[in-house]
């Protein structure tokens, strides 16, 4: 027997949660089919298939029988690549649901004309129009019943329409079918709008690139680019794939990818992302990822996977809806039978009201309430550099009680920076410049930070003669114009000459602040001190304040030494647990988890175990492979403030879900009461169902316009 292999199909015409449930139920009945995931928001079906037991052809036939159109993986990919062109490939009237609206509307108008010209034929005219109109839906209802979904929306509508014809209300039956077809079309339009977030991401990547080969530049398709190819990116062009700048300098607008609105300066060696926009200088870029594996493609893939996964609340609603529809049919039957049998009510009156109850009970609005909000929340997050891998993570983020942060590379920049320069001989500029001259060719992080600080201050760095010599753990020495100068540890300086008490006190004070102190010694003379520390990110304090304002506790969990960690924690005003080995960090997360859901924020590399142990793992990482693959969420802009935005987005999504449920249940409850009191007609009942679905969808789409507050540092 062959092993099961993954199969993914694009499904056209699947526009609501009920559609997804029907397909999922049908697939569960097939042998050799497992791990079924259906997403109406993404319009996809993913499963594991053993083709020895069930063929792909059989699956596609089942989907067509239910009234949907399956597309193979290759066709779906081609359609996605051609998204802009395909939007206008056919006239609007060629859409199947548009044609159904025109057909049902045309039949009703024709029946009206015939009935007006020949009044004696009124009942027959409307009955024929209603029967012809309901046939496509009845056919889908029967197919659904054979595939395990006897209580579908089409079943409720078909029974109500046929019942109305039977009791002499053919005119209303025809109106009901017409309005139902309009409702389906509105659902399609709403679903298409929700999917535009993914299409917009795909459209960020240009279709062609200027590839440089053998000294000549040629225009090629982006799909033809290979790793190592050199492309020319002119001012105003979008970068065709991920890579590194090898020549030229410019500013690049990365907002389409990370949401960062400020252009980023790019020099040779800098990384660039597919879809970002070159601003003012020509760049030559060496491609590091093929089109199918660049940042945009990975984000699209992960957002689609996230939409396919169901949030816990969505699973609850799905399970409830399986019992809701048959329950609604029982209630409708009781409405028909009880008043006439128990209280002598008029049969025709209560049959009519029972049929109206059936139409009101359609579960579309309820089933769509959660996935529509989740899909909008995920798309909004992706557009703002907040990549969330599924509805479960999005839902959990709104419930977290504590956020634990790693220190290095998360709350801090991940590299040392010069914080203090103390001149004992000459000026601070002289001390820093001479130290930079000694460290000019070093690869040591402290030396590199000193050189960077001198460049930032535009200092005139003297020339070093000959190569520098290093004594590991102590100092680096080089000959400058007037003397040999050493940059080393305080211990090295003390070996050259005893340190004065005030100098030793200064060194101790700086080290108490978690800083590393290096000395600048010329001969045996201590010329100055330079203090360095991995400083907090510029937005770290603002990000922590935002979390505390939201009622969330914050703590730093780090393996770094206690003195350094406590100094950073004091500066940022948060609790700290330092010198934690990996096992101890996991134990601390487990302890905090007992108090409620916890999020762990790390750099996505050495924090992987902690990210996995938390309720939600959040990776910092500017679009890197690790950041996109390690945790349940990734902050593409590398901002601590975005953690609070994740929580805010989740809470807004959860609030939207409860609003949708209230709209769906509340509107149906009101119309159920008006129906029982004889105030609701059949066409009003179907409008109530369609109206609830449209309101729920429109409310979910509000999340696409959600505006996050600007970061505190820009306020």
XYZ file of C-alpha atoms in Angstrom:
715
model
C 0.000 0.000 0.000
C 1.379 3.418 -0.960
C 2.064 5.957 1.758
C -0.316 8.901 2.034
C 0.897 12.049 0.299
C -0.251 15.664 0.724
C -2.807 17.098 -1.690
C -3.907 20.718 -1.863
C -6.697 21.994 -4.098
C -8.068 25.445 -4.754
C -11.883 25.425 -4.498
C -13.922 27.979 -6.423
C -17.401 28.881 -5.153
C -16.672 28.075 -1.483
C -17.709 31.289 0.232
C -18.914 30.482 3.750
C -18.304 28.215 6.707
C -21.207 25.951 5.753
C -19.556 25.282 2.391
C -16.349 24.269 4.131
C -18.220 21.959 6.518
C -19.969 20.181 3.640
C -16.702 19.519 1.827
C -14.972 18.418 5.038
C -17.801 15.995 5.853
C -17.715 14.532 2.335
C -13.943 14.028 2.486
C -14.155 12.262 5.861
C -16.316 9.560 4.268
C -13.659 8.637 1.720
C -11.172 5.819 2.485
C -7.500 6.781 2.528
C -8.212 10.466 3.203
C -6.912 12.004 6.438
C -5.731 15.256 8.028
C -8.436 17.233 6.239
C -8.238 21.025 6.433
C -10.772 23.174 4.583
C -10.561 26.970 4.580
C -13.321 28.978 2.959
C -11.334 32.181 3.625
C -8.371 30.908 1.625
C -10.594 28.867 -0.715
C -8.472 25.749 -0.230
C -8.711 22.065 0.649
C -5.625 20.362 2.088
C -5.436 16.670 3.040
C -3.323 13.531 3.123
C -4.306 11.069 0.388
C -3.603 7.371 -0.157
C -4.275 7.092 -3.914
C -4.428 3.294 -3.732
C -7.701 3.701 -1.849
C -9.121 6.936 -3.297
C -7.935 8.787 -6.387
C -7.649 12.530 -6.791
C -10.198 12.272 -9.592
C -12.744 10.840 -7.141
C -12.143 13.712 -4.745
C -12.632 16.280 -7.495
C -15.848 14.569 -8.632
C -17.247 14.677 -5.082
C -16.435 18.394 -4.852
C -18.143 19.109 -8.185
C -21.211 17.148 -7.081
C -21.526 19.470 -4.097
C -21.583 22.461 -6.448
C -17.972 23.667 -6.261
C -15.132 23.783 -8.758
C -11.797 22.174 -7.766
C -8.476 23.374 -9.180
C -5.286 21.298 -8.916
C -2.241 22.660 -7.100
C -0.468 23.565 -10.348
C -3.520 25.360 -11.719
C -4.010 27.209 -8.447
C -0.391 28.351 -8.426
C -0.635 29.511 -12.028
C -3.827 31.370 -11.250
C -2.190 33.064 -8.279
C 0.847 34.139 -10.311
C -1.470 35.596 -12.915
C -3.727 37.264 -10.347
C -3.675 40.792 -11.779
C -4.381 39.634 -15.309
C -6.988 37.060 -14.287
C -9.086 39.627 -12.443
C -10.402 40.884 -15.780
C -10.249 37.694 -17.817
C -14.027 37.240 -17.987
C -17.089 39.459 -18.056
C -19.041 39.832 -14.812
C -22.086 38.034 -16.242
C -20.044 34.881 -16.817
C -19.784 34.248 -13.085
C -21.976 31.254 -12.150
C -23.599 32.944 -9.155
C -24.321 36.102 -11.140
C -25.997 33.956 -13.798
C -28.043 32.228 -11.084
C -29.252 35.596 -9.759
C -30.166 36.689 -13.287
C -31.942 33.396 -13.981
C -34.023 33.335 -10.789
C -34.808 37.030 -11.139
C -35.715 36.579 -14.796
C -38.033 33.653 -14.019
C -39.804 35.703 -11.346
C -40.253 38.680 -13.709
C -41.490 36.353 -16.464
C -44.002 34.770 -14.070
C -45.163 38.243 -13.020
C -45.717 39.276 -16.648
C -47.614 36.071 -17.493
C -49.744 36.381 -14.336
C -50.539 40.017 -15.174
C -51.569 39.185 -18.741
C -53.396 35.967 -17.859
C -54.614 36.174 -14.224
C -56.068 32.663 -14.327
C -52.567 31.221 -14.752
C -51.031 33.125 -11.795
C -50.542 30.124 -9.500
C -49.111 27.957 -12.266
C -46.819 30.704 -13.550
C -45.273 31.361 -10.148
C -45.140 27.638 -9.296
C -43.208 26.822 -12.471
C -40.863 29.782 -11.890
C -40.262 28.710 -8.280
C -39.657 25.048 -9.171
C -37.191 25.912 -11.945
C -35.434 28.402 -9.656
C -35.077 25.985 -6.736
C -33.793 23.063 -8.852
C -30.055 23.979 -8.700
C -30.237 24.350 -4.924
C -32.272 21.185 -4.476
C -29.740 19.270 -6.568
C -26.951 20.507 -4.273
C -29.029 19.614 -1.212
C -29.483 16.036 -2.457
C -25.780 15.734 -3.292
C -24.914 17.011 0.175
C -27.275 14.510 1.787
C -25.595 11.630 -0.077
C -22.181 12.930 1.056
C -23.079 13.115 4.731
C -24.566 16.638 5.059
C -28.360 16.168 5.007
C -28.993 19.344 7.010
C -27.320 21.890 4.764
C -28.411 25.464 4.086
C -29.659 24.351 0.649
C -31.811 21.717 2.375
C -33.499 24.295 4.605
C -34.142 26.663 1.719
C -35.343 23.932 -0.671
C -37.770 22.474 1.885
C -39.122 25.943 2.669
C -39.570 26.842 -1.018
C -41.215 23.529 -1.959
C -43.436 23.747 1.137
C -44.501 27.271 0.156
C -45.449 26.026 -3.329
C -47.443 23.195 -1.765
C -49.538 25.548 0.391
C -50.232 27.925 -2.482
C -47.572 30.536 -1.767
C -45.664 30.019 -5.013
C -45.095 33.752 -5.498
C -43.295 34.015 -2.166
C -41.387 30.809 -2.939
C -40.023 32.368 -6.124
C -39.040 35.541 -4.236
C -37.332 33.474 -1.531
C -35.182 31.589 -4.058
C -34.278 34.841 -5.818
C -33.273 36.509 -2.543
C -31.304 33.405 -1.491
C -29.308 33.517 -4.726
C -28.579 37.218 -4.103
C -27.382 36.302 -0.606
C -24.985 33.711 -2.038
C -23.617 36.293 -4.467
C -23.080 38.775 -1.626
C -21.203 36.093 0.322
C -18.964 35.527 -2.699
C -18.201 39.230 -2.996
C -17.429 39.466 0.727
C -15.176 36.398 0.641
C -13.332 37.771 -2.407
C -12.709 41.017 -0.569
C -11.309 39.134 2.426
C -8.962 37.211 0.087
C -7.608 40.405 -1.465
C -5.132 40.662 1.412
C -3.306 37.589 0.089
C -3.563 38.783 -3.537
C -2.096 42.135 -2.496
C 0.914 40.380 -0.961
C 1.462 38.322 -4.098
C 1.229 41.443 -6.252
C 4.076 43.078 -4.314
C 6.632 41.016 -6.227
C 7.345 42.243 -9.770
C 6.782 39.874 -12.674
C 10.131 40.643 -14.356
C 13.702 41.429 -13.291
C 16.795 42.915 -14.935
C 19.394 40.158 -14.741
C 23.048 40.962 -15.361
C 25.009 38.228 -17.137
C 28.334 38.435 -19.019
C 28.299 42.212 -18.821
C 24.867 42.504 -20.430
C 21.520 43.249 -18.757
C 18.453 41.325 -19.917
C 14.834 41.331 -18.815
C 13.706 37.928 -17.497
C 10.783 36.470 -15.602
C 11.254 36.489 -11.821
C 10.695 32.696 -11.817
C 13.864 32.307 -13.926
C 16.124 33.863 -11.282
C 18.502 31.442 -9.571
C 20.528 31.755 -6.398
C 23.708 33.686 -7.168
C 22.243 35.661 -10.085
C 22.976 39.400 -10.150
C 20.060 41.752 -10.783
C 20.010 45.493 -11.370
C 17.386 47.403 -9.379
C 16.802 50.926 -10.646
C 15.294 53.786 -8.596
C 11.557 53.189 -8.286
C 11.815 49.440 -9.050
C 10.645 46.723 -6.708
C 13.305 44.236 -5.633
C 12.476 40.947 -7.429
C 13.679 38.489 -4.754
C 15.597 38.313 -1.486
C 19.297 39.012 -1.753
C 22.269 41.115 -0.682
C 23.526 44.405 -2.110
C 26.929 43.971 -3.795
C 27.212 47.419 -5.359
C 25.556 50.810 -5.004
C 23.816 52.611 -2.175
C 20.248 53.738 -1.788
C 17.304 53.936 0.563
C 14.792 51.109 0.324
C 11.152 51.319 1.361
C 10.443 48.031 3.166
C 6.909 49.004 4.216
C 5.253 46.516 1.808
C 7.081 43.670 3.584
C 7.614 44.728 7.200
C 5.201 47.630 7.597
C 8.166 49.901 8.461
C 7.295 53.317 7.039
C 10.791 54.852 7.263
C 13.084 53.966 4.305
C 16.149 51.930 5.286
C 19.626 52.866 4.023
C 21.294 50.049 2.073
C 25.022 49.693 1.406
C 27.037 46.772 -0.009
C 26.509 43.753 2.241
C 23.011 44.791 3.350
C 20.112 42.355 2.972
C 17.084 43.297 0.894
C 13.645 41.690 0.639
C 11.477 40.839 -2.332
C 8.730 43.391 -2.902
C 10.486 46.313 -1.190
C 10.910 49.485 -3.269
C 14.243 51.035 -4.227
C 14.075 54.785 -3.686
C 16.900 56.877 -5.136
C 20.016 54.961 -6.188
C 20.763 52.050 -8.495
C 21.607 48.780 -6.725
C 23.194 45.551 -7.879
C 21.802 42.679 -5.839
C 22.961 39.071 -5.595
C 19.923 36.786 -5.326
C 19.855 34.546 -2.233
C 16.364 33.004 -2.589
C 14.426 31.835 -5.627
C 10.978 33.293 -6.269
C 9.120 30.430 -4.592
C 11.171 30.828 -1.407
C 11.551 34.573 -0.956
C 10.172 36.486 2.015
C 6.878 37.421 0.340
C 6.273 33.831 -0.838
C 6.961 32.471 2.639
C 4.671 35.038 4.240
C 1.891 34.244 1.746
C 2.327 30.520 2.359
C 2.260 30.947 6.122
C -0.773 33.251 6.113
C -2.628 30.753 3.905
C -1.698 27.936 6.287
C -2.811 30.086 9.200
C -6.193 30.689 7.575
C -6.589 26.956 6.995
C -6.037 26.157 10.678
C -9.071 26.621 12.904
C -9.125 28.629 16.097
C -10.563 26.843 19.160
C -13.637 29.079 19.071
C -14.190 28.265 15.382
C -14.092 24.536 16.161
C -16.690 25.049 18.913
C -18.968 26.932 16.503
C -18.527 24.221 13.850
C -19.429 21.479 16.309
C -22.435 23.466 17.505
C -23.650 24.087 13.957
C -23.729 20.333 13.237
C -26.471 20.016 15.855
C -27.988 23.439 15.316
C -29.451 22.821 11.846
C -31.263 19.535 12.604
C -32.410 21.126 15.865
C -33.798 24.057 13.907
C -35.717 21.672 11.630
C -37.229 19.990 14.693
C -38.268 23.396 16.070
C -39.841 24.286 12.709
C -41.727 20.983 12.718
C -43.002 21.698 16.244
C -44.132 25.168 15.120
C -46.141 23.472 12.359
C -47.656 20.663 14.483
C -48.147 21.875 18.055
C -50.508 24.875 17.594
C -52.978 23.030 15.285
C -52.910 19.758 17.238
C -52.818 21.161 20.771
C -54.668 24.457 20.414
C -56.759 24.063 17.260
C -54.720 26.517 15.223
C -55.136 26.913 11.472
C -52.947 24.426 9.623
C -52.089 26.694 6.713
C -51.115 29.555 9.028
C -48.755 27.441 11.133
C -47.279 25.569 8.163
C -46.412 28.988 6.718
C -44.854 30.109 10.004
C -42.926 26.841 10.296
C -41.479 27.342 6.817
C -40.454 30.879 7.758
C -38.765 29.454 10.860
C -36.748 27.144 8.610
C -35.462 30.076 6.592
C -34.601 32.101 9.694
C -32.682 29.131 11.102
C -30.096 29.017 8.276
C -26.737 28.849 10.153
C -24.571 30.767 7.634
C -24.128 33.888 9.739
C -23.253 31.891 12.861
C -20.802 29.579 11.088
C -19.051 32.490 9.386
C -18.812 34.624 12.542
C -15.463 33.295 13.775
C -13.472 32.397 10.619
C -14.321 35.709 8.942
C -12.955 37.670 11.900
C -9.881 35.426 12.220
C -9.073 35.777 8.502
C -9.362 39.574 8.669
C -7.202 39.682 11.796
C -4.471 37.563 10.208
C -4.464 39.683 7.043
C -4.300 42.921 9.051
C -1.397 41.560 11.071
C 0.551 40.512 7.968
C 0.053 43.956 6.444
C 1.529 45.557 9.584
C 4.542 43.282 9.969
C 2.830 41.020 12.535
C 2.944 37.474 11.180
C 0.640 35.146 13.132
C 0.606 31.453 12.306
C -3.010 30.496 12.831
C -6.281 31.310 14.517
C -5.294 29.462 17.699
C -2.283 31.742 18.250
C -4.290 34.851 17.379
C -6.992 33.834 19.856
C -4.515 32.992 22.659
C -2.594 36.269 22.337
C -5.626 38.196 23.556
C -5.777 36.104 26.743
C -2.139 36.179 27.882
C -1.374 37.336 31.427
C 2.425 37.525 31.204
C 5.019 38.269 28.525
C 8.523 36.907 29.098
C 11.393 38.458 27.144
C 14.833 37.195 26.351
C 17.434 39.967 26.744
C 20.081 39.814 24.045
C 18.711 40.619 20.596
C 15.171 40.998 21.929
C 15.014 43.799 24.492
C 18.511 44.858 23.461
C 20.078 45.373 20.044
C 22.217 42.246 20.349
C 25.536 44.041 19.896
C 27.631 46.207 22.265
C 27.661 49.963 21.876
C 29.909 52.626 23.349
C 28.044 54.291 26.216
C 30.766 56.278 28.023
C 34.151 57.740 27.088
C 36.191 59.093 30.011
C 39.376 61.006 29.178
C 42.157 60.978 31.779
C 44.655 62.498 29.327
C 43.531 64.800 26.493
C 39.928 64.885 25.213
C 37.239 62.209 24.880
C 37.569 62.460 21.079
C 41.319 61.783 21.305
C 40.806 58.728 23.537
C 38.134 57.249 21.252
C 40.066 58.000 18.044
C 43.279 56.381 19.327
C 41.323 53.321 20.497
C 39.646 53.069 17.082
C 43.073 53.214 15.403
C 44.238 50.208 17.437
C 41.021 48.263 16.801
C 40.836 49.206 13.100
C 41.085 45.669 11.690
C 39.572 43.712 14.581
C 36.632 41.318 14.358
C 36.023 41.388 18.117
C 32.541 42.790 18.957
C 33.931 45.326 21.466
C 36.571 46.536 19.028
C 34.029 46.771 16.214
C 31.760 48.853 18.468
C 34.634 51.274 19.224
C 35.413 51.690 15.509
C 31.701 52.225 14.757
C 31.443 54.875 17.494
C 34.414 56.768 16.041
C 32.839 56.692 12.575
C 29.498 57.885 13.940
C 31.216 60.890 15.556
C 33.213 61.600 12.364
C 36.531 61.518 14.248
C 39.887 61.805 12.555
C 41.319 58.360 13.355
C 45.151 58.274 13.328
C 47.006 55.720 11.233
C 48.417 52.559 12.798
C 51.832 51.421 11.552
C 52.145 47.671 11.066
C 49.657 45.114 12.250
C 48.142 45.074 15.711
C 49.177 42.352 18.140
C 46.779 40.778 20.601
C 47.226 39.139 23.987
C 44.038 37.047 24.322
C 41.882 38.126 27.222
C 44.043 41.156 27.966
C 44.726 43.708 25.222
C 45.323 44.646 21.596
C 48.407 46.800 20.891
C 49.389 48.836 17.829
C 52.048 51.457 17.051
C 50.667 54.878 16.325
C 52.662 57.948 15.288
C 54.067 58.829 18.712
C 53.809 55.646 20.804
C 52.506 52.141 21.228
C 48.854 52.227 22.352
C 46.998 49.319 23.937
C 43.258 48.795 24.327
C 42.619 46.212 27.006
C 40.985 45.153 30.223
C 41.315 47.058 33.521
C 43.441 44.180 34.761
C 45.879 44.759 31.897
C 46.085 48.482 32.747
C 46.731 47.649 36.419
C 49.635 45.444 35.361
C 51.240 48.422 33.578
C 50.826 50.810 36.505
C 48.692 50.873 39.686
C 45.239 52.397 39.150
C 44.388 55.541 41.082
C 41.589 55.099 43.634
C 39.187 57.432 41.820
C 39.826 55.618 38.539
C 39.218 52.216 40.151
C 36.009 53.572 41.679
C 34.824 54.796 38.277
C 35.508 51.399 36.738
C 33.580 49.672 39.539
C 30.622 52.057 39.113
C 30.456 51.462 35.371
C 30.631 47.687 35.804
C 27.841 47.884 38.386
C 25.698 49.365 35.616
C 26.270 46.199 33.591
C 28.843 47.784 31.318
C 32.109 46.337 30.059
C 35.044 48.707 30.617
C 38.158 48.796 28.404
C 41.203 50.939 29.069
C 43.308 52.946 26.632
C 46.993 52.831 27.665
C 49.891 54.636 25.972
C 53.176 53.193 27.207
C 52.486 52.909 30.920
C 50.096 55.869 31.025
C 46.340 55.270 31.347
C 44.821 57.799 28.929
C 41.159 56.945 29.312
C 38.291 54.535 29.849
C 35.647 53.371 27.355
C 32.469 51.673 28.610
C 30.324 49.488 26.370
C 27.037 47.703 26.793
C 24.414 45.967 24.707
C 21.884 48.785 24.974
C 18.088 48.422 25.001
C 16.256 48.937 21.751
C 15.000 52.479 21.348
C 11.390 51.312 21.619
C 11.877 48.751 24.417
C 10.709 50.985 27.269
C 7.674 52.187 25.287
C 6.784 48.591 24.373
C 6.914 47.456 27.995
C 4.826 50.436 29.123
C 2.187 49.567 26.514
C 1.979 45.993 27.806
C 1.666 47.135 31.408
C -1.071 49.590 30.383
C -2.902 46.601 28.897
C -2.739 44.830 32.271
C -0.012 42.365 31.263
C 2.955 41.534 33.486
C 6.446 41.551 31.976
C 9.602 39.702 32.970
C 13.078 39.227 31.510
C 14.408 35.644 31.399
C 18.066 35.509 30.431
C 21.152 33.391 30.748
C 23.316 36.517 30.968
C 25.126 37.449 34.196
C 22.997 38.914 36.939
C 24.800 42.289 37.107
C 24.269 43.072 33.419
C 20.706 41.748 33.379
C 19.702 43.688 36.487
C 21.154 46.911 35.066
C 19.059 46.555 31.891
C 15.998 45.569 33.938
C 16.363 48.676 36.141
C 16.603 50.857 33.066
C 13.479 49.285 31.532
C 11.607 48.851 34.843
C 10.723 45.167 34.626
C 11.351 42.042 36.697
C 14.311 39.840 35.820
C 15.497 36.266 36.283
C 19.146 36.023 35.258
C 21.824 33.350 34.814
C 19.176 30.833 33.720
C 20.362 27.699 31.989
C 17.950 26.390 29.313
C 16.312 23.927 31.730
C 15.855 26.622 34.353
C 14.304 28.978 31.796
C 11.785 26.271 30.834
C 10.947 25.699 34.512
C 10.349 29.414 34.988
C 8.016 29.515 31.976
C 6.123 26.496 33.353
C 5.761 28.276 36.718
C 4.449 31.462 35.124
C 2.123 29.422 32.900
C 0.275 28.171 35.976
C -0.986 31.726 36.550
C -2.379 32.031 33.010
C -1.354 31.997 29.340
C 2.177 33.316 28.750
C 3.928 34.617 25.647
C 7.685 34.205 25.235
C 9.514 36.705 23.014
C 12.957 35.717 21.744
C 15.262 35.986 18.766
C 14.061 32.706 17.270
C 17.414 30.880 17.426
C 18.737 30.010 20.882
C 15.328 30.615 22.443
C 13.567 27.863 20.471
C 12.844 25.591 23.493
C 11.396 28.491 25.480
C 9.331 29.676 22.517
C 7.890 26.177 22.143
C 7.114 25.854 25.883
C 5.149 29.115 26.105
C 1.437 29.426 25.324
C 2.493 31.549 22.336
C 6.054 31.915 21.071
C 6.867 35.265 19.447
C 10.077 35.602 17.422
C 11.882 38.835 16.706
C 13.504 38.633 13.356
C 12.997 40.985 10.439
C 11.789 38.303 8.049
C 14.618 35.798 8.547
C 14.015 32.093 7.999
C 14.327 31.343 11.704
C 11.948 34.106 12.754
C 9.341 32.884 10.271
C 9.627 29.213 11.201
C 10.378 28.963 14.930
C 7.424 30.481 16.756
C 3.682 30.953 16.399
C 4.149 34.650 15.655
C 6.957 36.782 14.248
C 7.613 40.527 14.476
C 8.973 41.435 11.062
C 9.894 44.980 12.119
C 11.988 43.875 15.125
C 10.072 46.206 17.453
C 9.213 45.547 21.091
C 6.198 47.845 20.692
C 4.765 45.348 18.219
C 4.241 42.820 21.037
C 1.566 45.110 22.490
C 0.139 45.521 18.999
C -0.161 41.739 18.703
C -2.174 41.677 21.918
C -4.295 44.626 20.770
C -5.024 42.947 17.430
C -5.970 39.694 19.145
C -8.304 41.441 21.571
C -9.931 43.373 18.731
C -10.425 40.100 16.841
C -11.934 38.340 19.864
C -14.262 41.293 20.406
C -15.253 41.169 16.753
C -16.053 37.454 17.043
C -18.408 38.014 19.981
C -20.040 40.911 18.141
C -20.604 38.614 15.154
C -22.097 35.870 17.309
C -24.394 38.408 18.972
C -25.513 39.749 15.585
C -26.125 36.262 14.177
C -28.005 34.869 17.180
C -29.729 38.099 18.171
C -31.144 38.879 14.720
C -32.437 35.347 14.312
C -33.991 35.467 17.796
C -35.863 38.660 17.005
C -37.200 37.329 13.703
C -38.149 34.014 15.305
C -40.412 35.883 17.719
C -41.943 38.009 14.954
C -42.536 34.826 12.930
C -44.362 33.081 15.759
C -46.624 36.136 16.094
C -47.307 36.148 12.347
C -45.388 39.332 11.583
C -42.740 37.795 9.276
C -43.283 36.704 5.682
C -41.131 34.115 3.920
C -39.225 36.719 1.947
C -38.602 38.708 5.138
C -37.269 35.532 6.769
C -34.741 34.903 4.019
C -33.757 38.596 4.152
C -33.132 38.145 7.883
C -30.733 35.283 7.164
C -29.003 37.066 4.289
C -28.898 40.293 6.266
C -27.271 38.596 9.245
C -24.628 37.028 6.983
C -23.867 40.358 5.304
C -23.710 42.206 8.640
C -21.385 39.602 10.159
C -19.100 39.674 7.119
C -19.051 43.479 6.997
C -18.262 43.629 10.709
C -15.361 41.180 10.271
C -13.999 43.214 7.362
C -13.766 46.235 9.691
C -10.650 44.572 11.106
C -8.931 45.118 7.749
C -9.142 48.850 8.470
C -7.859 48.522 12.025
C -5.304 51.237 12.722
C -2.586 50.584 15.261
C -1.319 53.579 17.272
C 2.041 54.941 16.149
C 5.060 53.856 18.129
C 5.822 55.993 21.131
C 9.200 57.095 19.798
C 7.471 58.774 16.835
C 4.780 60.472 18.912
